[in-house]
Short mmCIF file of C-alpha atoms in Angstrom, two decimals:
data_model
loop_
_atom_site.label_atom_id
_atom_site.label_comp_id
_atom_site.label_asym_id
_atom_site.label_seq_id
_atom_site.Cartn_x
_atom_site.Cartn_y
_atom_site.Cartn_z
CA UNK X 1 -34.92 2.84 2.59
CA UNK X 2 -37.87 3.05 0.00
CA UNK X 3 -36.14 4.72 -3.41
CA UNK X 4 -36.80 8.53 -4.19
CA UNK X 5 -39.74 8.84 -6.14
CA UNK X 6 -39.12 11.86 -8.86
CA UNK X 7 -39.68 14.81 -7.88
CA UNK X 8 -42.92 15.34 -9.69
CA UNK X 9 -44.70 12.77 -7.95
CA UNK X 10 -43.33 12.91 -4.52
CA UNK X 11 -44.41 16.84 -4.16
CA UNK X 12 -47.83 15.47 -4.71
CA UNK X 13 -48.47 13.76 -1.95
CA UNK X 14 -46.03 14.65 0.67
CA UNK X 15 -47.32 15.17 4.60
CA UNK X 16 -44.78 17.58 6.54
CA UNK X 17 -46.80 16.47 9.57
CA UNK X 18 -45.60 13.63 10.43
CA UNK X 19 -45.22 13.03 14.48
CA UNK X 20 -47.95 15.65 14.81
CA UNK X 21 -50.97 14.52 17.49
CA UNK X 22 -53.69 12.86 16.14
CA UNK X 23 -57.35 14.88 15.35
CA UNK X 24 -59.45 14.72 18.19
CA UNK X 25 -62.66 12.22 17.77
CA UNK X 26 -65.38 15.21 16.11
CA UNK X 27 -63.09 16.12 13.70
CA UNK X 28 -63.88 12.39 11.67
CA UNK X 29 -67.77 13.23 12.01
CA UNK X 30 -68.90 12.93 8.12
CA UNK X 31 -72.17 15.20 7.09
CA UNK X 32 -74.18 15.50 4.32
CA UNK X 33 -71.92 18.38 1.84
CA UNK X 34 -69.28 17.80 3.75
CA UNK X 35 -65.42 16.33 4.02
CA UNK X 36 -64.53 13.76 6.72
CA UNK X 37 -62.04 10.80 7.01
CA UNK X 38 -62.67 7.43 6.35
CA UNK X 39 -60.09 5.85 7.39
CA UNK X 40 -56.42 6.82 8.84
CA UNK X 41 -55.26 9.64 10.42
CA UNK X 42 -53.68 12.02 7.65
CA UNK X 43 -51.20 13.22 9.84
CA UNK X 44 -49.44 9.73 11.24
CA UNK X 45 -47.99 7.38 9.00
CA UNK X 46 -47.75 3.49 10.10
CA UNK X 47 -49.60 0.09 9.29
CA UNK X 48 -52.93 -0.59 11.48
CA UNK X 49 -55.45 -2.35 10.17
CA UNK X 50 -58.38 -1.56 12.22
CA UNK X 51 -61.51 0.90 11.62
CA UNK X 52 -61.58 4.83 10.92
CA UNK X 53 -59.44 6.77 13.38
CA UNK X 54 -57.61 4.01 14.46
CA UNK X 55 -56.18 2.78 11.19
CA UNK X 56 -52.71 3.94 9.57
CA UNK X 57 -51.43 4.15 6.55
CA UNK X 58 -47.93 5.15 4.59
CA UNK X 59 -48.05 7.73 1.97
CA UNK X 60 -52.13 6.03 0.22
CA UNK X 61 -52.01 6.84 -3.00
CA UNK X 62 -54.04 5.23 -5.97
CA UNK X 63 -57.98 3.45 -4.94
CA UNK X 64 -60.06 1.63 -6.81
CA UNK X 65 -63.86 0.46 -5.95
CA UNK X 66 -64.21 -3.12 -5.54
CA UNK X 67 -68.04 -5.21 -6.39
CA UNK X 68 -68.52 -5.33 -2.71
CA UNK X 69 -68.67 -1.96 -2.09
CA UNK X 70 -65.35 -1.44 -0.43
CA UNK X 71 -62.14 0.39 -1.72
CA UNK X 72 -58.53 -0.69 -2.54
CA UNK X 73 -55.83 1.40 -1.87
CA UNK X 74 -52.16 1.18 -3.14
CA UNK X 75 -50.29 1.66 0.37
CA UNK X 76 -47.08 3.08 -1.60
CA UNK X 77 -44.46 3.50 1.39
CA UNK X 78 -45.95 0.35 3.28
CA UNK X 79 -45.67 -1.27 -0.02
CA UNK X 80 -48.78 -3.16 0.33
CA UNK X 81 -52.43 -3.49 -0.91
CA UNK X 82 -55.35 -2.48 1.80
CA UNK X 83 -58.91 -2.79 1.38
CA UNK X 84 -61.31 -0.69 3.30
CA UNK X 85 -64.94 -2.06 3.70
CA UNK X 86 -67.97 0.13 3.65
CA UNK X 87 -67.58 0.93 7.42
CA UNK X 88 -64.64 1.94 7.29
CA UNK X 89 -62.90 -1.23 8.32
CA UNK X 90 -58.90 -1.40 6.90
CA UNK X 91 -57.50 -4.73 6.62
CA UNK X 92 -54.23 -6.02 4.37
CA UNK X 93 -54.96 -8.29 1.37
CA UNK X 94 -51.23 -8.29 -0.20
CA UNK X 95 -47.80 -7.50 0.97
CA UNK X 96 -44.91 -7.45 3.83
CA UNK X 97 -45.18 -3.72 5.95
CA UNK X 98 -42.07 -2.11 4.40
CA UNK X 99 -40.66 -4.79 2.66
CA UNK X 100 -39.99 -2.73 -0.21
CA UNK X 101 -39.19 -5.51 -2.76
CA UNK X 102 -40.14 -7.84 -4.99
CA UNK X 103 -41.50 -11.36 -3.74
CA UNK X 104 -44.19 -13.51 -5.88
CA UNK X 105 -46.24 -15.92 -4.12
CA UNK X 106 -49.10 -15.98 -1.45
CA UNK X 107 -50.43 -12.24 -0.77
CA UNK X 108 -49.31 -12.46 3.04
CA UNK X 109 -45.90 -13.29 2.19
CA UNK X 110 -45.68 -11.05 -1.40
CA UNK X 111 -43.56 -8.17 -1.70
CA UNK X 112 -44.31 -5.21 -3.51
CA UNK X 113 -41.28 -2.60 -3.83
CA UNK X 114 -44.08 0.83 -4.33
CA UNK X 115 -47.45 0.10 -5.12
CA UNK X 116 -48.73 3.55 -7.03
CA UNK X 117 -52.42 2.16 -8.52
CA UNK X 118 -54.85 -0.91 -8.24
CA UNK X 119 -57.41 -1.75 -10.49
CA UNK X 120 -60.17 -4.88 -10.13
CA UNK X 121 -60.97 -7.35 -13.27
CA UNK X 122 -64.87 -8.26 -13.59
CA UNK X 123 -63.51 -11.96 -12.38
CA UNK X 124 -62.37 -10.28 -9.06
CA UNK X 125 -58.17 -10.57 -10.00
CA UNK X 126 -56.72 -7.37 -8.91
CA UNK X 127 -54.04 -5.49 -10.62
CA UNK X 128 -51.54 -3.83 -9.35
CA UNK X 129 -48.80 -1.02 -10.42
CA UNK X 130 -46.10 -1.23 -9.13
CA UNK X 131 -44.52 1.84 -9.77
CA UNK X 132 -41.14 2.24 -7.91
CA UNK X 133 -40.26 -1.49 -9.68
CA UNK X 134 -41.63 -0.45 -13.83
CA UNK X 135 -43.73 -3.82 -13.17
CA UNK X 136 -47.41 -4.73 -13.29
CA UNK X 137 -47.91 -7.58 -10.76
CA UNK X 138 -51.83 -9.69 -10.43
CA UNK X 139 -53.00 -11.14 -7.38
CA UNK X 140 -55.17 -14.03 -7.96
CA UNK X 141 -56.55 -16.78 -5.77
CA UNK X 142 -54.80 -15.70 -2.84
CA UNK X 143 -51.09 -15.45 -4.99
CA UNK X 144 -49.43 -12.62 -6.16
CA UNK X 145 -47.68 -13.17 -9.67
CA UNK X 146 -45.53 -10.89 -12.44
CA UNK X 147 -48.35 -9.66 -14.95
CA UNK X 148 -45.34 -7.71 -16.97
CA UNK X 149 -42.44 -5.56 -17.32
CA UNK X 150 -39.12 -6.25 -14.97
CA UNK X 151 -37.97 -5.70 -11.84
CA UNK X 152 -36.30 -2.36 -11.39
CA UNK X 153 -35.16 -2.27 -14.87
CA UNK X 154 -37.02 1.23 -16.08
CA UNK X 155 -37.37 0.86 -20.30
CA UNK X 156 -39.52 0.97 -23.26
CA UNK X 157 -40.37 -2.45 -25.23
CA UNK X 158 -43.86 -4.09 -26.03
CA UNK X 159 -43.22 -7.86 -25.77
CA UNK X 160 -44.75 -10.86 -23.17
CA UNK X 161 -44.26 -10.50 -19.73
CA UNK X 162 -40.98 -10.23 -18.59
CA UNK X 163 -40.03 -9.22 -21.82
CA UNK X 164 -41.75 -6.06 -22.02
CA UNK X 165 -40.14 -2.54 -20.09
CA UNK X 166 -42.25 0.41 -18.51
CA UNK X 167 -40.85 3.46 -16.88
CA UNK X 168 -42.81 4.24 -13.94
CA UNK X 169 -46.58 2.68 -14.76
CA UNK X 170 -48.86 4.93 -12.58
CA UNK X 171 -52.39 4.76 -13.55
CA UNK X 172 -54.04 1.50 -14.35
CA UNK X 173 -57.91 0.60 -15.59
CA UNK X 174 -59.37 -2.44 -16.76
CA UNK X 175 -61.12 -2.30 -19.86
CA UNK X 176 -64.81 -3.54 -19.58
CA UNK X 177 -64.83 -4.85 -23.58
CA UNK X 178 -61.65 -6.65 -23.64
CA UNK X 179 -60.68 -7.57 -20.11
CA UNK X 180 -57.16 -6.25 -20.52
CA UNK X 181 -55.39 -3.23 -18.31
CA UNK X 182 -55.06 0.07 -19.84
CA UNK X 183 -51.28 1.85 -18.42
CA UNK X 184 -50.49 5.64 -17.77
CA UNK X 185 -47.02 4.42 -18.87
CA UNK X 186 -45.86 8.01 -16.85
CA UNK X 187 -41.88 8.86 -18.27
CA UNK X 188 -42.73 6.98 -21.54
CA UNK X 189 -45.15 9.34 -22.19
CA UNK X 190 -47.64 6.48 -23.53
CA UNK X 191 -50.76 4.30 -22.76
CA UNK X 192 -49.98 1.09 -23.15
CA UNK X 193 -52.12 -2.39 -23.38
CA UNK X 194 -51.70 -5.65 -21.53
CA UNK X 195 -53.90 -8.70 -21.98
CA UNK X 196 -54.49 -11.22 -19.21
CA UNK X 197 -51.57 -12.93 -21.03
CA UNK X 198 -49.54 -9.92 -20.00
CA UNK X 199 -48.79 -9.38 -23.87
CA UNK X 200 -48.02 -5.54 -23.75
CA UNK X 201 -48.42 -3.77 -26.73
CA UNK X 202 -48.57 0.34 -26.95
CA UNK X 203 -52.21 2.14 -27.60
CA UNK X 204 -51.46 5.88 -28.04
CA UNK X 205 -47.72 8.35 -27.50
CA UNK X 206 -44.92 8.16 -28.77
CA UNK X 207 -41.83 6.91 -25.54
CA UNK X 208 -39.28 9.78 -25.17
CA UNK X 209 -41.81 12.52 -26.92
CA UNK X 210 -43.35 14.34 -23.79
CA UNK X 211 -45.28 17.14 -25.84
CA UNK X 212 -49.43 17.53 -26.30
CA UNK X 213 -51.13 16.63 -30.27
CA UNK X 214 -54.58 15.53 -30.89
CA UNK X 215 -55.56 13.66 -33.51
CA UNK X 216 -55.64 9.99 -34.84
CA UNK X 217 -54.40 7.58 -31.85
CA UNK X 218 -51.39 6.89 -33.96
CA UNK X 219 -50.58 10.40 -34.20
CA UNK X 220 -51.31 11.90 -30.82
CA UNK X 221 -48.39 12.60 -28.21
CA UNK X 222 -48.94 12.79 -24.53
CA UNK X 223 -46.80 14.22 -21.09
CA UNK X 224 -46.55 12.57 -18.34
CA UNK X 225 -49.69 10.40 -18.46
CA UNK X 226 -50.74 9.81 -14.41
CA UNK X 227 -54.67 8.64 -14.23
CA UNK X 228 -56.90 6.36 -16.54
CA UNK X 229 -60.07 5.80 -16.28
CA UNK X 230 -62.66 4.05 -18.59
CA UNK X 231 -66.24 5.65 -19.58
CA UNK X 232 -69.16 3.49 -20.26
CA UNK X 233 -69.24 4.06 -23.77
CA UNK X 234 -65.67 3.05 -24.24
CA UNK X 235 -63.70 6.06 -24.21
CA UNK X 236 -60.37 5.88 -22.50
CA UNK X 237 -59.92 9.39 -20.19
CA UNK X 238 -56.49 10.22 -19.45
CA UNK X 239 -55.19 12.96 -16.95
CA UNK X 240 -51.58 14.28 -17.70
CA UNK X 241 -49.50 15.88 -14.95
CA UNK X 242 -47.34 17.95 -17.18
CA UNK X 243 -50.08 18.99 -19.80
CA UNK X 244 -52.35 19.70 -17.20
CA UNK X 245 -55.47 18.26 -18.68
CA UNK X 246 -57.59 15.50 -19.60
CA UNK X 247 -57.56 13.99 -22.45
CA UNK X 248 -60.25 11.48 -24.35
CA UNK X 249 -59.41 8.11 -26.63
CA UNK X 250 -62.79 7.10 -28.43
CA UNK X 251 -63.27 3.26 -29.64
CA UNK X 252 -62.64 4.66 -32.91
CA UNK X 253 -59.16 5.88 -31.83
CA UNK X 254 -59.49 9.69 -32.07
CA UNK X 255 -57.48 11.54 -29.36
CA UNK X 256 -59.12 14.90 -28.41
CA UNK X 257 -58.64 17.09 -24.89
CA UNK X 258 -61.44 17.75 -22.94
CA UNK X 259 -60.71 19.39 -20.18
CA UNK X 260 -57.80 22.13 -19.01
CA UNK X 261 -55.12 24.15 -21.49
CA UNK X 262 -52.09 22.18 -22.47
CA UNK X 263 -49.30 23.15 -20.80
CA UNK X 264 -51.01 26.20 -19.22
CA UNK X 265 -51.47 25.16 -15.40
CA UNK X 266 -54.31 27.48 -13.63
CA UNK X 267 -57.34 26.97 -11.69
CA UNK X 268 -60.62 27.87 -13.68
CA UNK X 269 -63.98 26.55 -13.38
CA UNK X 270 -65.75 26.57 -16.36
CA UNK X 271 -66.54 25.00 -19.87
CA UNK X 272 -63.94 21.90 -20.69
CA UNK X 273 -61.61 24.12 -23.61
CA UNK X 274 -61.50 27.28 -21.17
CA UNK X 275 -61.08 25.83 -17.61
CA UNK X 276 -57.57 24.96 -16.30
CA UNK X 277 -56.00 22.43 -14.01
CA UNK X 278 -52.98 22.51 -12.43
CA UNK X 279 -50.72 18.93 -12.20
CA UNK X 280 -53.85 16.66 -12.19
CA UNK X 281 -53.41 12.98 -10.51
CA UNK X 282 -55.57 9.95 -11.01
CA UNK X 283 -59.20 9.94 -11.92
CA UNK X 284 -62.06 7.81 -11.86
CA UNK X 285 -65.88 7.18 -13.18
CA UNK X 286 -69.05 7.30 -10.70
CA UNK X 287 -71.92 5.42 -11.54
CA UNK X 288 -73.27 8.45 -12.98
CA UNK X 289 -71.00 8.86 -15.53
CA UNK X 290 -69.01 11.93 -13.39
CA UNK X 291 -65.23 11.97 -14.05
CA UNK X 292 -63.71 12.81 -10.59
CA UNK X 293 -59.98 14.34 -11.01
CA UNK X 294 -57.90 14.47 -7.86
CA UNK X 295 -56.29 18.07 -8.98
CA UNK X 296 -53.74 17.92 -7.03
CA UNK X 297 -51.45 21.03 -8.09
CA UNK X 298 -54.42 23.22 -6.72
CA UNK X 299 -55.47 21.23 -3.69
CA UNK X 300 -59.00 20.23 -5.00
CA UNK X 301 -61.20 17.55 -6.18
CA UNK X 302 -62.67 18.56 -9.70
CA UNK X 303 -65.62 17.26 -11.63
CA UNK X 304 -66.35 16.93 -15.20
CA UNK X 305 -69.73 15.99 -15.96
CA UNK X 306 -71.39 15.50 -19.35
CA UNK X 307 -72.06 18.35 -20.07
CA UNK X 308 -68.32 18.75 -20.19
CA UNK X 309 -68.17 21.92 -17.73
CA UNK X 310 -65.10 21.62 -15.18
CA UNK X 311 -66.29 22.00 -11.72
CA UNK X 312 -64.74 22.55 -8.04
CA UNK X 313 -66.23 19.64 -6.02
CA UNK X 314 -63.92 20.35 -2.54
CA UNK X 315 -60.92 21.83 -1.64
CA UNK X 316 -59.45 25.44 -1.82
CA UNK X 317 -56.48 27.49 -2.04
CA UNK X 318 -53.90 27.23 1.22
CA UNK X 319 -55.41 24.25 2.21
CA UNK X 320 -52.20 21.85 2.02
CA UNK X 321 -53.54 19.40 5.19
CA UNK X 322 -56.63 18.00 5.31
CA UNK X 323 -59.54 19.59 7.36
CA UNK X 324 -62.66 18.25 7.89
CA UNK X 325 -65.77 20.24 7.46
CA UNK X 326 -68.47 21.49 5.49
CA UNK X 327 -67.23 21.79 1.58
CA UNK X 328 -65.51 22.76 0.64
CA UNK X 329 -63.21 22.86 3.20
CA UNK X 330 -59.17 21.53 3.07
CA UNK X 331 -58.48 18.39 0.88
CA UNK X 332 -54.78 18.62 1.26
CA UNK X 333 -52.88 17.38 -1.69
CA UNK X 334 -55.58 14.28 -3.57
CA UNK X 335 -53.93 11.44 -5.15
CA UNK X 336 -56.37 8.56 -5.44
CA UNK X 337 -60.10 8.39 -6.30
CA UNK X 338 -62.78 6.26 -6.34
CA UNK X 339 -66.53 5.88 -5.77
CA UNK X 340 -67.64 5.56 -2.28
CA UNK X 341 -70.43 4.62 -0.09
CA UNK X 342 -73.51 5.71 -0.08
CA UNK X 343 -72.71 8.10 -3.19
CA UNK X 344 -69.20 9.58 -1.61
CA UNK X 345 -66.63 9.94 -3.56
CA UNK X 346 -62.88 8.71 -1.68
CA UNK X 347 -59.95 10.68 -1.99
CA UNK X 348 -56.50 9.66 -0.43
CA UNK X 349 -54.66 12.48 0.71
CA UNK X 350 -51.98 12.35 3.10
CA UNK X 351 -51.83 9.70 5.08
CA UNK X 352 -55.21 9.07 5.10
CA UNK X 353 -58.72 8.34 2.70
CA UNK X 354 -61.11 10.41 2.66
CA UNK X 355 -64.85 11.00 2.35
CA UNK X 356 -66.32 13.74 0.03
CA UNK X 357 -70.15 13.61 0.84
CA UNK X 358 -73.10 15.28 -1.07
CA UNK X 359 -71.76 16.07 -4.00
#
């Protein structure tokens, strides 16, 4: 039996529809403006590596865009790592189906315990956070090793490796300048550092201080930090579940919030300071410079462009299961994002990833 997940977290993502019949074939048809599925059926759960429709998943939560145009997905209840190619094509590159512990060595025989986030270095080594065992674990040429942190021992302590203690990493992003992983360290309340070393050291919060302060990065507290992403100037974003926001960390290491009211959950459009979230997940970059925010409180993808207005990209009000259809039709609950083909942007949402098109 895969642990409980904290409340928080579990209510994000959660599909009451398990058993039900799977869509018929036109509801996966993608359109321009539109919401399909790309992969997996977000009503049945299982492991299938195949294409579209005929793939399965178990509870997809974080993605990441890969150089080859594909997506990685952190296959939390499966406890595995899945790639889906441009097509649509699922296949496994790490992990045991429902092994649900901790095994180093050669991906097909590696054991993940809850695999929340994956993120992909510039020399191809993807990183991986596992979230249900407060470890960060690196698969490289073909082997899956211990980047940092400890097996299922839930802490605070910067250190080497082993040494070092998370409680319940969820995002992860590798920073372009330095090569090391940036860490929504979530019930610490911080965002931590980790060279390809795994030395861990802390950026920005304060562990056991969940409130909301801007300021010098040194100064700043943080709650419940989910999603990191990186911007192309160098500014680390950071979505926070229980601040309902986004907040910004500039190369100079000022802390400012640029999107949503802290601690005042809502749903409002509009101009970064006056538009609200409500329990925002992970997040991610386009090439464009667009921060995507699955929003998953309110059951929509959001945009923030540059001109830092807040905007409702799909999704609406009532719809908690995903329908496909013009946008901006039902998301569901989003988890993961990432940049898709062809200009998409993929969302993971139930048990399945989806396709937001024309945006």
């Amino acid at each position: 039996m895969i642990p409980h997940r904290r409340q928080f977290l579990q209510a994000a993502c959660t599909v009451a529809a398990f058993g039900a019949a799977p869509w018929p074939a036109s509801a996966w048809a993608a359109q321009p403006g539109s919401l399909g599925v790309w992969a997996g059926d977000p009503r049945q759960h299982g492991h299938v590596d195949a294409a579209g429709a005929a793939a399965r998943f178990f509870d997809p939560r974080g993605l990441c865009a890969d150089a080859q145009g594909g997506v990685l997905v952190a296959d939390a209840a499966n406890a595995m790592v899945r790639r889906i190619a441009a097509d649509g094509t699922v296949s496994s590159l790490a992990g045991v189906p429902e092994l649900r512990k901790t095994v180093e060595g050669p991906a097909a025989k590696a054991g993940f315990v809850g695999p929340d986030a994956v993120a992909v270095g510039a020399d191809g080594s993807v990183y991986v956070a596992d979230s249900y065992a407060n470890t960060l674990r690196v698969l490289r040429d073909g082997v899956v090793s211990l980047l940092a942190g400890a097996d299922q021992l839930p802490g605070y302590a910067d250190g080497a490796g082993a040494q070092a203690r998370f409680n319940h990493p969820v995002g992860i992003a590798v920073d372009p300048r330095s090569g090391d992983l940036l860490v929504a360290d979530a019930y610490n309340h911080t965002i931590r550092r980790v060279g390809r070393d795994g030395l861990v050291s802390t950026l920005a919060g304060t562990p056991g201080i969940n409130e909301h302060r801007d300021g010098p990065v040194g100064h700043a507290l943080f709650n419940t930090p989910v999603g990191i992403a990186v911007h192309g100037d160098g500014s680390i974003y950071v979505s926070e579940y229980f601040n309902h926001d986004i907040r910004r960390i500039t190369p100079r290491g000022e802390v400012s919030t640029v999107a949503g009211m802290p601690g005042k959950p809502g749903d409002v459009d509009g101009p970064g300071p006056r538009a609200q979230l409500r329990r925002p997940q992970q997040i991610a970059f386009d090439a464009t410079g667009v921060l995507y925010i699955a929003d998953a409180g309110n059951l929509k993808l959001r945009a923030l462009g540059s001109d830092g207005v807040l905007r409702t990209v799909a999704g609406r009000a009532g719809g908690e299961l995903a329908a496909p259809g013009p946008l901006p039709a039902a998301l569901g609950a989003p988890y993961g994002v990432a940049p898709g083909p062809g200009g998409s942007v993929a969302v993971s949402s139930g048990q399945a990833v989806l396709l937001v098109r024309g945006v």
